[in-house]
């Protein structure tokens, strides 16, 4: 006679253990990517700094679209009201010109023109594809899952502080006024992560849901890492897309 085997569902982590598991993902944050490591240690050339700023601009202008998608999918007014601040942080409100404008100031401080950054001529296909995947995820996923994907902000204050501490010493040619974005995000990221973390800890309360949350956070980490992989090919190894057939930056600038 065969014994009956009982398969009990795996127990969920308590809130403390779940938060610890989320924070442990910081070992894969792009602060550890060789491109970032080179920036902090003063090893980047002006071209590499400018390439990073120009490509990262596409990420900056996509963040409000991602956040708007989260709000569009969220039926709870209280959540939407609080999440709206993220859009205002980037797009600006009242006397605050916003993070996108601050990023353009950074671009000018490293020697780029506003025109060449805004028209996205330098945005590498790999960067564009990665960022677009993030926006599309936010549109298709539940608002709770999309909110969870923002939790790379857990690790963001450290990365902004590292730039503020190392760049002025290593890159004196950069106009110091361009650092306003990094100073601005120090407090904003800390505030945002409290909200996003609370949503995630409240909503993902089963073992399978918590596993899903960790996978979502890894997806976002993959995006940030892949962006730097594309920049490494273009600006470190000098092998941008189509380098074997043309020196022109023939990359498409979006089809939406």
C-alpha atoms as an extended CHARMM CRD file, in Angstrom:
* protein
*
       256  EXT
         1         1  UNK       CA              0.0000000000        0.0000000000        0.0000000000  PROA      1               0.0000000000
         2         2  UNK       CA              1.4610000000        3.3030000000       -1.0990000000  PROA      2               0.0000000000
         3         3  UNK       CA              1.8430000000        5.9470000000        1.5420000000  PROA      3               0.0000000000
         4         4  UNK       CA              0.0380000000        9.2060000000        0.9800000000  PROA      4               0.0000000000
         5         5  UNK       CA              2.5410000000       12.0310000000        0.7050000000  PROA      5               0.0000000000
         6         6  UNK       CA              1.3370000000       15.3990000000        1.9080000000  PROA      6               0.0000000000
         7         7  UNK       CA              2.7550000000       18.3670000000       -0.0060000000  PROA      7               0.0000000000
         8         8  UNK       CA              2.4250000000       21.3750000000        2.1970000000  PROA      8               0.0000000000
         9         9  UNK       CA              2.8790000000       24.7340000000        0.5410000000  PROA      9               0.0000000000
        10        10  UNK       CA              6.1750000000       26.4120000000        1.2320000000  PROA      10              0.0000000000
        11        11  UNK       CA              5.7670000000       28.9770000000        4.0160000000  PROA      11              0.0000000000
        12        12  UNK       CA              6.1400000000       32.6300000000        3.1960000000  PROA      12              0.0000000000
        13        13  UNK       CA              8.9910000000       34.6500000000        4.6420000000  PROA      13              0.0000000000
        14        14  UNK       CA              8.0640000000       37.0710000000        7.3850000000  PROA      14              0.0000000000
        15        15  UNK       CA              8.3750000000       40.7710000000        6.5430000000  PROA      15              0.0000000000
        16        16  UNK       CA             11.8620000000       41.0860000000        8.0060000000  PROA      16              0.0000000000
        17        17  UNK       CA             13.2130000000       38.0930000000        6.1040000000  PROA      17              0.0000000000
        18        18  UNK       CA             11.5030000000       39.1550000000        2.8860000000  PROA      18              0.0000000000
        19        19  UNK       CA             12.9420000000       42.6670000000        3.0990000000  PROA      19              0.0000000000
        20        20  UNK       CA             16.3700000000       41.1660000000        3.7910000000  PROA      20              0.0000000000
        21        21  UNK       CA             16.0380000000       38.9920000000        0.6540000000  PROA      21              0.0000000000
        22        22  UNK       CA             15.0730000000       42.0240000000       -1.4200000000  PROA      22              0.0000000000
        23        23  UNK       CA             17.9950000000       44.0520000000       -0.0990000000  PROA      23              0.0000000000
        24        24  UNK       CA             20.3730000000       41.1580000000       -0.7720000000  PROA      24              0.0000000000
        25        25  UNK       CA             19.7430000000       41.7400000000       -4.4670000000  PROA      25              0.0000000000
        26        26  UNK       CA             21.9620000000       44.7900000000       -4.0830000000  PROA      26              0.0000000000
        27        27  UNK       CA             24.9480000000       42.5810000000       -4.9010000000  PROA      27              0.0000000000
        28        28  UNK       CA             23.7350000000       42.7240000000       -8.5230000000  PROA      28              0.0000000000
        29        29  UNK       CA             23.1240000000       46.4820000000       -8.6360000000  PROA      29              0.0000000000
        30        30  UNK       CA             24.8930000000       48.2810000000      -11.4620000000  PROA      30              0.0000000000
        31        31  UNK       CA             27.0930000000       50.1340000000       -8.9890000000  PROA      31              0.0000000000
        32        32  UNK       CA             29.2190000000       46.9690000000       -9.2790000000  PROA      32              0.0000000000
        33        33  UNK       CA             29.4140000000       47.0660000000      -13.0870000000  PROA      33              0.0000000000
        34        34  UNK       CA             32.9480000000       47.7050000000      -14.4240000000  PROA      34              0.0000000000
        35        35  UNK       CA             31.7130000000       50.8220000000      -16.2460000000  PROA      35              0.0000000000
        36        36  UNK       CA             30.5110000000       52.3680000000      -12.9920000000  PROA      36              0.0000000000
        37        37  UNK       CA             33.5920000000       51.1740000000      -11.1540000000  PROA      37              0.0000000000
        38        38  UNK       CA             35.7180000000       52.9640000000      -13.7320000000  PROA      38              0.0000000000
        39        39  UNK       CA             33.6790000000       56.1570000000      -13.3310000000  PROA      39              0.0000000000
        40        40  UNK       CA             34.1510000000       56.1870000000       -9.5570000000  PROA      40              0.0000000000
        41        41  UNK       CA             37.8620000000       55.5060000000       -9.7560000000  PROA      41              0.0000000000
        42        42  UNK       CA             38.5290000000       58.2570000000      -12.3110000000  PROA      42              0.0000000000
        43        43  UNK       CA             39.3720000000       55.9070000000      -15.1800000000  PROA      43              0.0000000000
        44        44  UNK       CA             36.7050000000       57.0720000000      -17.6300000000  PROA      44              0.0000000000
        45        45  UNK       CA             37.5300000000       59.2910000000      -20.5830000000  PROA      45              0.0000000000
        46        46  UNK       CA             35.4250000000       62.3510000000      -21.3620000000  PROA      46              0.0000000000
        47        47  UNK       CA             33.8730000000       60.3650000000      -24.2330000000  PROA      47              0.0000000000
        48        48  UNK       CA             32.8410000000       57.6060000000      -21.8370000000  PROA      48              0.0000000000
        49        49  UNK       CA             31.3350000000       60.0730000000      -19.3720000000  PROA      49              0.0000000000
        50        50  UNK       CA             29.4410000000       61.8470000000      -22.1500000000  PROA      50              0.0000000000
        51        51  UNK       CA             28.2730000000       58.5510000000      -23.6200000000  PROA      51              0.0000000000
        52        52  UNK       CA             26.8910000000       57.4910000000      -20.2620000000  PROA      52              0.0000000000
        53        53  UNK       CA             25.1090000000       60.8080000000      -19.7060000000  PROA      53              0.0000000000
        54        54  UNK       CA             23.6030000000       60.8490000000      -23.2160000000  PROA      54              0.0000000000
        55        55  UNK       CA             22.3390000000       57.2710000000      -22.9690000000  PROA      55              0.0000000000
        56        56  UNK       CA             21.1040000000       57.5840000000      -19.4190000000  PROA      56              0.0000000000
        57        57  UNK       CA             18.9550000000       60.5100000000      -20.5670000000  PROA      57              0.0000000000
        58        58  UNK       CA             16.7080000000       58.0370000000      -22.3400000000  PROA      58              0.0000000000
        59        59  UNK       CA             16.1830000000       56.2570000000      -19.0480000000  PROA      59              0.0000000000
        60        60  UNK       CA             15.4110000000       59.5520000000      -17.2860000000  PROA      60              0.0000000000
        61        61  UNK       CA             12.6970000000       60.5920000000      -19.7460000000  PROA      61              0.0000000000
        62        62  UNK       CA             11.1550000000       57.1220000000      -19.6300000000  PROA      62              0.0000000000
        63        63  UNK       CA             10.7450000000       57.0400000000      -15.8440000000  PROA      63              0.0000000000
        64        64  UNK       CA              7.7040000000       59.3680000000      -15.7710000000  PROA      64              0.0000000000
        65        65  UNK       CA              6.0830000000       57.2580000000      -18.4880000000  PROA      65              0.0000000000
        66        66  UNK       CA              6.7080000000       54.1510000000      -16.4000000000  PROA      66              0.0000000000
        67        67  UNK       CA              5.2410000000       55.8210000000      -13.3380000000  PROA      67              0.0000000000
        68        68  UNK       CA              2.2310000000       57.0770000000      -15.3000000000  PROA      68              0.0000000000
        69        69  UNK       CA              1.6040000000       53.4970000000      -16.4440000000  PROA      69              0.0000000000
        70        70  UNK       CA              1.6300000000       52.3160000000      -12.8250000000  PROA      70              0.0000000000
        71        71  UNK       CA             -0.9170000000       54.9660000000      -11.8750000000  PROA      71              0.0000000000
        72        72  UNK       CA             -3.0870000000       54.1260000000      -14.8970000000  PROA      72              0.0000000000
        73        73  UNK       CA             -3.2950000000       50.5120000000      -13.7110000000  PROA      73              0.0000000000
        74        74  UNK       CA             -3.8730000000       51.3790000000      -10.0440000000  PROA      74              0.0000000000
        75        75  UNK       CA             -7.4940000000       51.7200000000       -8.8520000000  PROA      75              0.0000000000
        76        76  UNK       CA             -6.5610000000       53.1680000000       -5.4580000000  PROA      76              0.0000000000
        77        77  UNK       CA             -6.6230000000       57.0050000000       -5.2950000000  PROA      77              0.0000000000
        78        78  UNK       CA             -4.3930000000       57.1450000000       -2.2100000000  PROA      78              0.0000000000
        79        79  UNK       CA             -1.6700000000       55.1690000000       -3.9910000000  PROA      79              0.0000000000
        80        80  UNK       CA             -1.9910000000       57.2900000000       -7.1440000000  PROA      80              0.0000000000
        81        81  UNK       CA             -1.7160000000       60.5320000000       -5.1720000000  PROA      81              0.0000000000
        82        82  UNK       CA              1.4800000000       59.3910000000       -3.5190000000  PROA      82              0.0000000000
        83        83  UNK       CA              2.9430000000       57.8760000000       -6.6960000000  PROA      83              0.0000000000
        84        84  UNK       CA              2.2340000000       61.0800000000       -8.6330000000  PROA      84              0.0000000000
        85        85  UNK       CA              5.1020000000       62.7730000000       -6.8010000000  PROA      85              0.0000000000
        86        86  UNK       CA              7.5320000000       60.6080000000       -8.7520000000  PROA      86              0.0000000000
        87        87  UNK       CA              6.2510000000       62.0300000000      -12.0360000000  PROA      87              0.0000000000
        88        88  UNK       CA              6.5050000000       65.5710000000      -10.7080000000  PROA      88              0.0000000000
        89        89  UNK       CA             10.0440000000       64.9080000000       -9.4780000000  PROA      89              0.0000000000
        90        90  UNK       CA             11.1280000000       64.1900000000      -13.0520000000  PROA      90              0.0000000000
        91        91  UNK       CA              8.8140000000       66.4090000000      -15.1080000000  PROA      91              0.0000000000
        92        92  UNK       CA              8.8830000000       69.3530000000      -12.7370000000  PROA      92              0.0000000000
        93        93  UNK       CA              6.2190000000       71.2800000000      -10.8520000000  PROA      93              0.0000000000
        94        94  UNK       CA              5.9210000000       74.9230000000       -9.8820000000  PROA      94              0.0000000000
        95        95  UNK       CA              9.3570000000       76.4150000000       -9.3100000000  PROA      95              0.0000000000
        96        96  UNK       CA             11.0360000000       73.0040000000       -9.5190000000  PROA      96              0.0000000000
        97        97  UNK       CA             12.1700000000       72.3940000000      -13.0900000000  PROA      97              0.0000000000
        98        98  UNK       CA             12.4090000000       68.6700000000      -12.3500000000  PROA      98              0.0000000000
        99        99  UNK       CA             14.9270000000       65.8940000000      -12.7210000000  PROA      99              0.0000000000
       100       100  UNK       CA             14.8990000000       65.7490000000      -16.5170000000  PROA      100             0.0000000000
       101       101  UNK       CA             15.8900000000       69.3950000000      -16.7140000000  PROA      101             0.0000000000
       102       102  UNK       CA             18.5540000000       68.7660000000      -14.0680000000  PROA      102             0.0000000000
       103       103  UNK       CA             19.8810000000       65.9050000000      -16.1920000000  PROA      103             0.0000000000
       104       104  UNK       CA             20.1280000000       68.2230000000      -19.2000000000  PROA      104             0.0000000000
       105       105  UNK       CA             22.1530000000       70.5930000000      -17.0260000000  PROA      105             0.0000000000
       106       106  UNK       CA             24.4600000000       67.6670000000      -16.2390000000  PROA      106             0.0000000000
       107       107  UNK       CA             24.7320000000       66.9490000000      -19.9630000000  PROA      107             0.0000000000
       108       108  UNK       CA             25.7980000000       70.5310000000      -20.6630000000  PROA      108             0.0000000000
       109       109  UNK       CA             28.2790000000       70.4100000000      -17.7820000000  PROA      109             0.0000000000
       110       110  UNK       CA             30.0680000000       67.4260000000      -19.3660000000  PROA      110             0.0000000000
       111       111  UNK       CA             30.2540000000       69.1080000000      -22.7650000000  PROA      111             0.0000000000
       112       112  UNK       CA             27.1430000000       67.8810000000      -24.5630000000  PROA      112             0.0000000000
       113       113  UNK       CA             24.6340000000       70.1890000000      -26.1920000000  PROA      113             0.0000000000
       114       114  UNK       CA             20.9920000000       70.0650000000      -25.1660000000  PROA      114             0.0000000000
       115       115  UNK       CA             20.0330000000       69.4380000000      -28.7750000000  PROA      115             0.0000000000
       116       116  UNK       CA             22.1470000000       66.3280000000      -29.2410000000  PROA      116             0.0000000000
       117       117  UNK       CA             20.8920000000       64.8300000000      -25.9810000000  PROA      117             0.0000000000
       118       118  UNK       CA             17.2130000000       65.6360000000      -26.5300000000  PROA      118             0.0000000000
       119       119  UNK       CA             17.1700000000       64.2780000000      -30.0880000000  PROA      119             0.0000000000
       120       120  UNK       CA             18.5910000000       60.9900000000      -28.7660000000  PROA      120             0.0000000000
       121       121  UNK       CA             21.1680000000       60.6270000000      -31.5310000000  PROA      121             0.0000000000
       122       122  UNK       CA             23.5980000000       58.9100000000      -29.1410000000  PROA      122             0.0000000000
       123       123  UNK       CA             21.1560000000       56.4250000000      -27.5980000000  PROA      123             0.0000000000
       124       124  UNK       CA             22.4650000000       52.9330000000      -28.3200000000  PROA      124             0.0000000000
       125       125  UNK       CA             19.9910000000       50.2810000000      -29.4940000000  PROA      125             0.0000000000
       126       126  UNK       CA             20.8350000000       48.0550000000      -26.5380000000  PROA      126             0.0000000000
       127       127  UNK       CA             20.0480000000       50.8720000000      -24.1150000000  PROA      127             0.0000000000
       128       128  UNK       CA             16.8220000000       51.7390000000      -25.9140000000  PROA      128             0.0000000000
       129       129  UNK       CA             15.6470000000       48.1260000000      -25.9690000000  PROA      129             0.0000000000
       130       130  UNK       CA             16.3830000000       47.6800000000      -22.2610000000  PROA      130             0.0000000000
       131       131  UNK       CA             14.5880000000       50.8570000000      -21.2250000000  PROA      131             0.0000000000
       132       132  UNK       CA             11.6200000000       50.1630000000      -23.5040000000  PROA      132             0.0000000000
       133       133  UNK       CA             11.3000000000       46.7020000000      -21.9530000000  PROA      133             0.0000000000
       134       134  UNK       CA             10.9890000000       48.3460000000      -18.5580000000  PROA      134             0.0000000000
       135       135  UNK       CA              8.2410000000       50.7310000000      -19.6910000000  PROA      135             0.0000000000
       136       136  UNK       CA              6.3550000000       47.9140000000      -21.4250000000  PROA      136             0.0000000000
       137       137  UNK       CA              6.5570000000       45.7840000000      -18.2800000000  PROA      137             0.0000000000
       138       138  UNK       CA              5.0290000000       48.6010000000      -16.2380000000  PROA      138             0.0000000000
       139       139  UNK       CA              2.1970000000       48.8910000000      -18.7450000000  PROA      139             0.0000000000
       140       140  UNK       CA              1.3650000000       45.1780000000      -18.8370000000  PROA      140             0.0000000000
       141       141  UNK       CA              2.0290000000       44.0890000000      -15.2490000000  PROA      141             0.0000000000
       142       142  UNK       CA             -0.2270000000       44.6410000000      -12.2670000000  PROA      142             0.0000000000
       143       143  UNK       CA              0.4180000000       47.9510000000      -10.5650000000  PROA      143             0.0000000000
       144       144  UNK       CA              1.8300000000       46.1100000000       -7.5440000000  PROA      144             0.0000000000
       145       145  UNK       CA              4.3360000000       44.2130000000       -9.6900000000  PROA      145             0.0000000000
       146       146  UNK       CA              5.3350000000       47.3810000000      -11.5290000000  PROA      146             0.0000000000
       147       147  UNK       CA              5.7750000000       49.1480000000       -8.1970000000  PROA      147             0.0000000000
       148       148  UNK       CA              7.9910000000       46.2900000000       -7.0420000000  PROA      148             0.0000000000
       149       149  UNK       CA             10.2180000000       46.7900000000      -10.0840000000  PROA      149             0.0000000000
       150       150  UNK       CA             11.1030000000       50.2520000000       -8.7530000000  PROA      150             0.0000000000
       151       151  UNK       CA             12.8680000000       48.7580000000       -5.7500000000  PROA      151             0.0000000000
       152       152  UNK       CA             16.3130000000       49.2010000000       -7.2460000000  PROA      152             0.0000000000
       153       153  UNK       CA             15.8510000000       52.5230000000       -5.4290000000  PROA      153             0.0000000000
       154       154  UNK       CA             16.8480000000       50.5640000000       -2.3330000000  PROA      154             0.0000000000
       155       155  UNK       CA             20.4000000000       50.8910000000       -3.5880000000  PROA      155             0.0000000000
       156       156  UNK       CA             20.2060000000       54.2850000000       -5.3380000000  PROA      156             0.0000000000
       157       157  UNK       CA             21.3120000000       56.6710000000       -2.5510000000  PROA      157             0.0000000000
       158       158  UNK       CA             24.7020000000       54.9690000000       -2.4070000000  PROA      158             0.0000000000
       159       159  UNK       CA             25.2430000000       55.3460000000       -6.1440000000  PROA      159             0.0000000000
       160       160  UNK       CA             24.3290000000       59.0640000000       -6.1180000000  PROA      160             0.0000000000
       161       161  UNK       CA             26.5670000000       59.7040000000       -3.1100000000  PROA      161             0.0000000000
       162       162  UNK       CA             29.4420000000       57.9080000000       -4.8250000000  PROA      162             0.0000000000
       163       163  UNK       CA             29.1540000000       60.2300000000       -7.8100000000  PROA      163             0.0000000000
       164       164  UNK       CA             29.0560000000       63.3230000000       -5.6370000000  PROA      164             0.0000000000
       165       165  UNK       CA             32.1200000000       62.1790000000       -3.7050000000  PROA      165             0.0000000000
       166       166  UNK       CA             34.2970000000       60.9590000000       -6.5740000000  PROA      166             0.0000000000
       167       167  UNK       CA             33.4810000000       62.9250000000       -9.7040000000  PROA      167             0.0000000000
       168       168  UNK       CA             34.6110000000       66.4220000000       -8.5770000000  PROA      168             0.0000000000
       169       169  UNK       CA             38.0250000000       65.0020000000       -7.7030000000  PROA      169             0.0000000000
       170       170  UNK       CA             38.5140000000       62.7840000000      -10.7340000000  PROA      170             0.0000000000
       171       171  UNK       CA             36.8640000000       64.9610000000      -13.3740000000  PROA      171             0.0000000000
       172       172  UNK       CA             37.5850000000       68.6270000000      -12.5640000000  PROA      172             0.0000000000
       173       173  UNK       CA             36.6460000000       69.5310000000      -16.1410000000  PROA      173             0.0000000000
       174       174  UNK       CA             32.9680000000       68.8810000000      -15.3290000000  PROA      174             0.0000000000
       175       175  UNK       CA             31.0710000000       72.0100000000      -14.3010000000  PROA      175             0.0000000000
       176       176  UNK       CA             30.0260000000       71.4840000000      -10.6700000000  PROA      176             0.0000000000
       177       177  UNK       CA             26.5760000000       72.9640000000      -11.3330000000  PROA      177             0.0000000000
       178       178  UNK       CA             25.7650000000       69.7680000000      -13.2040000000  PROA      178             0.0000000000
       179       179  UNK       CA             25.7270000000       67.7480000000       -9.9880000000  PROA      179             0.0000000000
       180       180  UNK       CA             22.3610000000       69.1280000000       -8.8830000000  PROA      180             0.0000000000
       181       181  UNK       CA             20.5460000000       66.0300000000      -10.1640000000  PROA      181             0.0000000000
       182       182  UNK       CA             22.5150000000       63.6720000000       -7.9310000000  PROA      182             0.0000000000
       183       183  UNK       CA             21.9650000000       65.8660000000       -4.8490000000  PROA      183             0.0000000000
       184       184  UNK       CA             18.2580000000       66.0850000000       -5.6450000000  PROA      184             0.0000000000
       185       185  UNK       CA             17.8560000000       62.3250000000       -5.9460000000  PROA      185             0.0000000000
       186       186  UNK       CA             19.5190000000       61.5590000000       -2.6010000000  PROA      186             0.0000000000
       187       187  UNK       CA             16.4050000000       62.5330000000       -0.6520000000  PROA      187             0.0000000000
       188       188  UNK       CA             13.8550000000       61.6450000000       -3.3280000000  PROA      188             0.0000000000
       189       189  UNK       CA             15.0900000000       58.0630000000       -3.6920000000  PROA      189             0.0000000000
       190       190  UNK       CA             14.9720000000       57.4870000000        0.0770000000  PROA      190             0.0000000000
       191       191  UNK       CA             11.3830000000       58.7490000000        0.2100000000  PROA      191             0.0000000000
       192       192  UNK       CA             10.2940000000       56.7230000000       -2.8160000000  PROA      192             0.0000000000
       193       193  UNK       CA             11.7670000000       53.4660000000       -1.6000000000  PROA      193             0.0000000000
       194       194  UNK       CA              9.7910000000       53.6170000000        1.6410000000  PROA      194             0.0000000000
       195       195  UNK       CA              6.5630000000       53.7260000000       -0.3570000000  PROA      195             0.0000000000
       196       196  UNK       CA              7.5520000000       51.0610000000       -2.8970000000  PROA      196             0.0000000000
       197       197  UNK       CA              8.9110000000       48.7690000000       -0.2190000000  PROA      197             0.0000000000
       198       198  UNK       CA              5.7390000000       49.0740000000        1.8510000000  PROA      198             0.0000000000
       199       199  UNK       CA              3.6060000000       48.1070000000       -1.1670000000  PROA      199             0.0000000000
       200       200  UNK       CA              5.8200000000       45.1150000000       -1.9160000000  PROA      200             0.0000000000
       201       201  UNK       CA              5.9500000000       43.8350000000        1.6640000000  PROA      201             0.0000000000
       202       202  UNK       CA              2.1700000000       44.1880000000        1.9840000000  PROA      202             0.0000000000
       203       203  UNK       CA              1.1790000000       42.6510000000       -1.3430000000  PROA      203             0.0000000000
       204       204  UNK       CA              3.6700000000       39.8190000000       -1.8660000000  PROA      204             0.0000000000
       205       205  UNK       CA              2.7000000000       37.7750000000        1.1710000000  PROA      205             0.0000000000
       206       206  UNK       CA              2.9400000000       34.1700000000       -0.0240000000  PROA      206             0.0000000000
       207       207  UNK       CA              6.0230000000       32.1400000000       -0.8860000000  PROA      207             0.0000000000
       208       208  UNK       CA              5.1780000000       32.1000000000       -4.5960000000  PROA      208             0.0000000000
       209       209  UNK       CA              4.4080000000       35.8230000000       -4.6260000000  PROA      209             0.0000000000
       210       210  UNK       CA              7.6590000000       36.6280000000       -2.8320000000  PROA      210             0.0000000000
       211       211  UNK       CA              9.5700000000       34.5240000000       -5.3430000000  PROA      211             0.0000000000
       212       212  UNK       CA              7.8470000000       36.4970000000       -8.0920000000  PROA      212             0.0000000000
       213       213  UNK       CA              8.8370000000       39.7930000000       -6.4530000000  PROA      213             0.0000000000
       214       214  UNK       CA             12.4780000000       38.7450000000       -6.2870000000  PROA      214             0.0000000000
       215       215  UNK       CA             12.3360000000       37.7580000000       -9.9600000000  PROA      215             0.0000000000
       216       216  UNK       CA             10.8410000000       41.1460000000      -10.8540000000  PROA      216             0.0000000000
       217       217  UNK       CA             13.5800000000       42.9520000000       -8.9720000000  PROA      217             0.0000000000
       218       218  UNK       CA             16.1800000000       40.8420000000      -10.7800000000  PROA      218             0.0000000000
       219       219  UNK       CA             14.5330000000       41.8060000000      -14.0970000000  PROA      219             0.0000000000
       220       220  UNK       CA             15.0490000000       45.4790000000      -13.2570000000  PROA      220             0.0000000000
       221       221  UNK       CA             18.6410000000       44.8050000000      -12.2240000000  PROA      221             0.0000000000
       222       222  UNK       CA             19.1600000000       43.0220000000      -15.5610000000  PROA      222             0.0000000000
       223       223  UNK       CA             17.9360000000       46.1270000000      -17.3710000000  PROA      223             0.0000000000
       224       224  UNK       CA             20.3390000000       48.4600000000      -15.5940000000  PROA      224             0.0000000000
       225       225  UNK       CA             23.2690000000       46.0790000000      -16.0880000000  PROA      225             0.0000000000
       226       226  UNK       CA             22.4620000000       45.5230000000      -19.7680000000  PROA      226             0.0000000000
       227       227  UNK       CA             22.4450000000       49.2610000000      -20.3910000000  PROA      227             0.0000000000
       228       228  UNK       CA             26.0230000000       49.4560000000      -19.1720000000  PROA      228             0.0000000000
       229       229  UNK       CA             26.9970000000       46.3890000000      -21.1920000000  PROA      229             0.0000000000
       230       230  UNK       CA             25.8690000000       48.2270000000      -24.3420000000  PROA      230             0.0000000000
       231       231  UNK       CA             27.8390000000       51.3250000000      -23.3450000000  PROA      231             0.0000000000
       232       232  UNK       CA             30.9070000000       49.2180000000      -22.6240000000  PROA      232             0.0000000000
       233       233  UNK       CA             30.8630000000       47.8140000000      -26.1430000000  PROA      233             0.0000000000
       234       234  UNK       CA             30.4710000000       51.2730000000      -27.6690000000  PROA      234             0.0000000000
       235       235  UNK       CA             32.7310000000       53.4500000000      -25.5210000000  PROA      235             0.0000000000
       236       236  UNK       CA             35.2550000000       51.1010000000      -23.9150000000  PROA      236             0.0000000000
       237       237  UNK       CA             35.8360000000       48.4920000000      -26.6070000000  PROA      237             0.0000000000
       238       238  UNK       CA             35.0730000000       50.9690000000      -29.4000000000  PROA      238             0.0000000000
       239       239  UNK       CA             32.6710000000       48.4960000000      -31.0390000000  PROA      239             0.0000000000
       240       240  UNK       CA             29.3270000000       50.2930000000      -31.2840000000  PROA      240             0.0000000000
       241       241  UNK       CA             26.5490000000       48.8080000000      -33.4390000000  PROA      241             0.0000000000
       242       242  UNK       CA             27.4470000000       48.6720000000      -37.1440000000  PROA      242             0.0000000000
       243       243  UNK       CA             31.0770000000       49.5840000000      -36.4570000000  PROA      243             0.0000000000
       244       244  UNK       CA             32.1970000000       47.0890000000      -39.1230000000  PROA      244             0.0000000000
       245       245  UNK       CA             30.2140000000       48.8280000000      -41.8480000000  PROA      245             0.0000000000
       246       246  UNK       CA             30.0260000000       52.5210000000      -40.9060000000  PROA      246             0.0000000000
       247       247  UNK       CA             31.2770000000       55.1280000000      -38.4600000000  PROA      247             0.0000000000
       248       248  UNK       CA             27.8640000000       56.8130000000      -38.5950000000  PROA      248             0.0000000000
       249       249  UNK       CA             25.4850000000       56.5770000000      -35.6260000000  PROA      249             0.0000000000
       250       250  UNK       CA             22.6670000000       55.1130000000      -37.6680000000  PROA      250             0.0000000000
       251       251  UNK       CA             20.6420000000       53.8280000000      -34.6990000000  PROA      251             0.0000000000
       252       252  UNK       CA             16.8980000000       54.3110000000      -34.8440000000  PROA      252             0.0000000000
       253       253  UNK       CA             15.4210000000       56.9020000000      -32.5090000000  PROA      253             0.0000000000
       254       254  UNK       CA             12.1720000000       55.1960000000      -31.5780000000  PROA      254             0.0000000000
       255       255  UNK       CA              9.1540000000       53.9150000000      -33.4630000000  PROA      255             0.0000000000
       256       256  UNK       CA              6.3240000000       54.7570000000      -31.0750000000  PROA      256             0.0000000000
